[in-house]
Short mmCIF file of C-alpha atoms in Angstrom, two decimals:
data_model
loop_
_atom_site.label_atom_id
_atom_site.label_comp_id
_atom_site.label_asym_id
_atom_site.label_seq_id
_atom_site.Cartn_x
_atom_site.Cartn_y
_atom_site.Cartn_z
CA UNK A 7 -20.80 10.64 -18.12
CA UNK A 8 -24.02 10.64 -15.60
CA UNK A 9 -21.63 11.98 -11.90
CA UNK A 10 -24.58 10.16 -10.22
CA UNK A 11 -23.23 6.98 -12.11
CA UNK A 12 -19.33 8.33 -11.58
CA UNK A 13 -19.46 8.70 -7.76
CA UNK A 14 -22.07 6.45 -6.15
CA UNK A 15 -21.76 3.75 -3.86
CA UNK A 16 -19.26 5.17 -1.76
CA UNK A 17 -19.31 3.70 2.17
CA UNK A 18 -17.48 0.18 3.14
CA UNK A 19 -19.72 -2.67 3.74
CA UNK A 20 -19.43 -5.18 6.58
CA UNK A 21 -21.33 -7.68 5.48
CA UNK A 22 -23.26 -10.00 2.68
CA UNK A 23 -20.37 -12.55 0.38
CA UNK A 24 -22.20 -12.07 -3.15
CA UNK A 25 -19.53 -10.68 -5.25
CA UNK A 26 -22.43 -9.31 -7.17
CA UNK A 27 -23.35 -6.77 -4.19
CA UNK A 28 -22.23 -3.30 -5.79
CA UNK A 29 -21.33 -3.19 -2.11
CA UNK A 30 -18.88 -5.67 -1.93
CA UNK A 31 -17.02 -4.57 -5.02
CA UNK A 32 -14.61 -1.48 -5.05
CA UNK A 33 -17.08 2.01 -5.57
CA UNK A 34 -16.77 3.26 -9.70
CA UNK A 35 -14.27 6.12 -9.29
CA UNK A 36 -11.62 3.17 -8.00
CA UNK A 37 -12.39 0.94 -10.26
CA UNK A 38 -12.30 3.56 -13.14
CA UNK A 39 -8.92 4.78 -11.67
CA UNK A 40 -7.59 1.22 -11.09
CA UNK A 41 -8.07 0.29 -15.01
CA UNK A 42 -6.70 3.95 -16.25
CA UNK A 43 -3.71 3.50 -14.58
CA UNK A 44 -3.05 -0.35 -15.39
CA UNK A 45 -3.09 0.82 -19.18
CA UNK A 46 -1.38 3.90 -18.86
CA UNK A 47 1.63 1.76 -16.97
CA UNK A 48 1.50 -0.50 -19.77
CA UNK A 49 1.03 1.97 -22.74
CA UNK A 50 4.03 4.05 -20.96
CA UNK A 51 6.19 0.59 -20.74
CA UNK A 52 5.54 -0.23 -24.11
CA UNK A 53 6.68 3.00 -25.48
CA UNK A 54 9.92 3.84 -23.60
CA UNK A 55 11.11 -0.25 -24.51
CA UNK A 56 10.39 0.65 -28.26
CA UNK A 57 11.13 3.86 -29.12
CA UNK A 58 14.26 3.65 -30.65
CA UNK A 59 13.38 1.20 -33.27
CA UNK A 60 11.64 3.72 -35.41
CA UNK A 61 13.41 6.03 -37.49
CA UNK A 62 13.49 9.89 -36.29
CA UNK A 63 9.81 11.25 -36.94
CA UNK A 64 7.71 8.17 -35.66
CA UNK A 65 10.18 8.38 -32.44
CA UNK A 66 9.06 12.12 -31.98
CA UNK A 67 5.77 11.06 -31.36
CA UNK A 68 6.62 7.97 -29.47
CA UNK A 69 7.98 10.67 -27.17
CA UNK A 70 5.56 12.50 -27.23
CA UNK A 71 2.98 10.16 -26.49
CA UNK A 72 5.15 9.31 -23.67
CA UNK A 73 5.47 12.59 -22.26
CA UNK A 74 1.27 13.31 -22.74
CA UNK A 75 0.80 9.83 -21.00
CA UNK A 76 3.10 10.72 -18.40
CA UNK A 77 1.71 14.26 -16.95
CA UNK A 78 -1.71 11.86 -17.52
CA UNK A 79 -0.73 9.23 -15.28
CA UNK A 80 0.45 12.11 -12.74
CA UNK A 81 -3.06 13.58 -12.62
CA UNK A 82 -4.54 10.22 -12.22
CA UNK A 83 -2.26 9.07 -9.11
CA UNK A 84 -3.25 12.26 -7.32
CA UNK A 85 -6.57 11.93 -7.93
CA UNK A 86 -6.50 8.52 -7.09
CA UNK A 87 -4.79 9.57 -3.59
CA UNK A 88 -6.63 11.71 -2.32
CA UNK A 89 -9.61 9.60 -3.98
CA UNK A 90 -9.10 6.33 -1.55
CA UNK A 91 -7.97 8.91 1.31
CA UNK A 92 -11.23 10.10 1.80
CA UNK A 93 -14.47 8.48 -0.32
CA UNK A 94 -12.95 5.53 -1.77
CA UNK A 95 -13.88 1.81 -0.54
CA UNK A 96 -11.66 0.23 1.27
CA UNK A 97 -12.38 -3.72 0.83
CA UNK A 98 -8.78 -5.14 1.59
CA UNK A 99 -10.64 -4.90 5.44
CA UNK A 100 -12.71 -7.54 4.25
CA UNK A 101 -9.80 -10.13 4.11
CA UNK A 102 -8.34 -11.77 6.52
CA UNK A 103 -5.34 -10.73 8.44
CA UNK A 104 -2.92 -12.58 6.48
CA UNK A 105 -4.10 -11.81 2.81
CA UNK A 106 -4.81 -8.07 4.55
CA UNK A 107 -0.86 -7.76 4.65
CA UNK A 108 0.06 -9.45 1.17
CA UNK A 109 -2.73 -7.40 -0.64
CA UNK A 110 -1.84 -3.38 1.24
CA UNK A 111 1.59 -4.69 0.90
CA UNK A 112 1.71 -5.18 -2.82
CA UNK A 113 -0.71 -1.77 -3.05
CA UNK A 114 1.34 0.46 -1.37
CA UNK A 115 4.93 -0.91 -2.64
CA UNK A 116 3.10 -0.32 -6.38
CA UNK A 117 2.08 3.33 -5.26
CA UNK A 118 5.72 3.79 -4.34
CA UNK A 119 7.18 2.76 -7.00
CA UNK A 120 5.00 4.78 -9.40
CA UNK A 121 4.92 7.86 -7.79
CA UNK A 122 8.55 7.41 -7.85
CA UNK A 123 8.88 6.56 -11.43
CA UNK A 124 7.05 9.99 -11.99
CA UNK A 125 9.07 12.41 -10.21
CA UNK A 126 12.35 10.47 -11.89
CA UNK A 127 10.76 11.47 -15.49
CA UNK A 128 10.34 14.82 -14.52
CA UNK A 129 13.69 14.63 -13.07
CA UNK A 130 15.37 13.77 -16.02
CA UNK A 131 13.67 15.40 -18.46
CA UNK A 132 13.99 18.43 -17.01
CA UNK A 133 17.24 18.02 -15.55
CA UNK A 134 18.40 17.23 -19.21
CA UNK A 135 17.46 20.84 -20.39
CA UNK A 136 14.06 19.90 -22.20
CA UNK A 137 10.61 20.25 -22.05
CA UNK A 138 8.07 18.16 -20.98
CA UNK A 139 5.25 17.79 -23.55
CA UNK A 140 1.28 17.52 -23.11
CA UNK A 141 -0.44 17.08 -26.27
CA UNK A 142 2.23 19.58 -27.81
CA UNK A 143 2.03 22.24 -25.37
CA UNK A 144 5.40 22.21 -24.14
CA UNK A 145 6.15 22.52 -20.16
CA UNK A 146 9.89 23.94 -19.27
CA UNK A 147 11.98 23.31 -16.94
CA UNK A 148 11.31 25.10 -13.47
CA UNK A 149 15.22 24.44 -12.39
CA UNK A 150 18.58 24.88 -14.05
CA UNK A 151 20.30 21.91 -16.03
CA UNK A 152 21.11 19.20 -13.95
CA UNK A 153 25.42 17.69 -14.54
CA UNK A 154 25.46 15.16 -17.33
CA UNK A 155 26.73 12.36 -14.66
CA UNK A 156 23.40 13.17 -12.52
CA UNK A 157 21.09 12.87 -15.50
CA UNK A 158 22.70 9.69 -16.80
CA UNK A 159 21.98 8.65 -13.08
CA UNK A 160 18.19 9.66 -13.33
CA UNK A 161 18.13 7.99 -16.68
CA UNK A 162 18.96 4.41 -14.80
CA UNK A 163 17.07 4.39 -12.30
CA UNK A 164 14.19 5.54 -14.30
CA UNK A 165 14.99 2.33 -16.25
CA UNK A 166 15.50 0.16 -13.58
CA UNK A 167 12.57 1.25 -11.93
CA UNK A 168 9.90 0.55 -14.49
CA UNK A 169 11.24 -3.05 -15.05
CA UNK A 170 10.65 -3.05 -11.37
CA UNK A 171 6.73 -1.91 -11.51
CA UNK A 172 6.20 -4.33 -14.35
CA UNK A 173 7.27 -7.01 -12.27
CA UNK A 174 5.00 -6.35 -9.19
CA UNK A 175 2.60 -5.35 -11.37
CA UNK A 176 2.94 -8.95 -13.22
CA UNK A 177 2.75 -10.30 -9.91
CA UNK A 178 -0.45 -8.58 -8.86
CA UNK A 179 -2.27 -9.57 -11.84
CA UNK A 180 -1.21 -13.36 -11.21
CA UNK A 181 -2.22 -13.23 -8.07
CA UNK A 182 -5.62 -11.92 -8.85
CA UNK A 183 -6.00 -14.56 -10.90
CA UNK A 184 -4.84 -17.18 -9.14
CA UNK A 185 -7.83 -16.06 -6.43
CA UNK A 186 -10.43 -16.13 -9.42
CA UNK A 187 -9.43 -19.20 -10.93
CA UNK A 188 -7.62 -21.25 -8.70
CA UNK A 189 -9.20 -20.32 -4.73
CA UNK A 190 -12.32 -19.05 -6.32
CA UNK A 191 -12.98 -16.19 -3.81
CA UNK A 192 -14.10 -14.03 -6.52
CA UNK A 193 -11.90 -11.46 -5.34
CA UNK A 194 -10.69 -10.42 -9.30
CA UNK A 195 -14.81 -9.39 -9.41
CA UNK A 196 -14.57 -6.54 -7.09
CA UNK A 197 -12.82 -4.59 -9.35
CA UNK A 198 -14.92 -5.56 -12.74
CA UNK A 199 -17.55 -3.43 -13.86
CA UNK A 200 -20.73 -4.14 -12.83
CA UNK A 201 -21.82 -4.49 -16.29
CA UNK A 202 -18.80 -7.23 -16.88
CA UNK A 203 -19.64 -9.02 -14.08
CA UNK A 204 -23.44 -9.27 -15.51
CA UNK A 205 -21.82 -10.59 -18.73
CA UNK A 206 -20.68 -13.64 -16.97
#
């Protein structure tokens, strides 16, 4: 991929309401980021709600894939950090105060709640004795085995806490389209590709 098309279009704009602006929508690396991690959430869901339904060798890889996708979606939300900490656009300024608070709100509780999710995987992974996998290279534990009772722990809230990401995440996508479809503010269009956008 061209870095020139990567990391362009960098600085906040204060002005001009066409949606179509490449300065009024979210710079590429966010947008990129934004779209990685929605599927990797969802691909990460989907896996650890069905992987027990398949007999023994098809859940390996289920696991697997779930452990790859995992250290993947930790190397994403870093870079996606530090990302918005220092080049990234920051267009929630654009709204107004009310809609400021709903939208950071609902950003940062979503951060939270992955980065949490995250550290609980490691957690109980390697709290359970095992290894965490990446594409088959296997990762050990840097600590000594967690007790069963604190692992089971782990285990729920690791649980408990992706029902809870799917559910804000549900909600952010509604409310996204809500403001495309509903308010027509166009807001769902700052973080389309350009090249959608020209689709439409």
């Amino acid at each position: 991929m061209d870095s020139g098309f990567f990391f362009a279009e960098t600085y906040m704009p204060y002005s001009t309401p066409d949606i179509t602006d490449s300065l009024l929508r979210y710079d590429r690396p966010t947008i990129i980021l934004h779209w990685m991690t929605a599927f990797l959430v969802l691909l990460q869901f989907a896996l650890g709600e069905t992987w027990n339904w398949p007999t023994k060798p098809v859940h390996h890889l289920m696991v697997v894939a779930h452990l790859t996708a995992g250290i993947l979606l930790t190397a994403i939300m870093v870079f996606r950090i530090v990302w918005r900490l220092t080049k990234g656009r920051h267009l929630s300024d654009l709204l107004v105060p009310v809609d400021r608070v709903f939208a950071l709100g609902a950003e940062y509780t979503l951060y939270v709640l992955l980065l949490a999710e995250i550290l609980l995987g490691y957690l109980w992974r390697w709290g359970a004795g095992q290894t965490m996998s990446f594409f088959g290279l296997l990762i050990p534990s840097p600590f000594a085995r967690f007790p069963a009772e604190t692992v089971t722990w782990l285990h729920t809230l690791h649980e408990w806490n992706a029902w809870l990401i799917m559910g804000f995440a549900t909600g952010h996508g509604a409310a996204a389209l809500f403001h495309q479809f509903v308010l027509k503010d166009k807001v769902l269009g700052r973080m389309l590709p350009q090249c959608f956008l020209l689709r439409q």
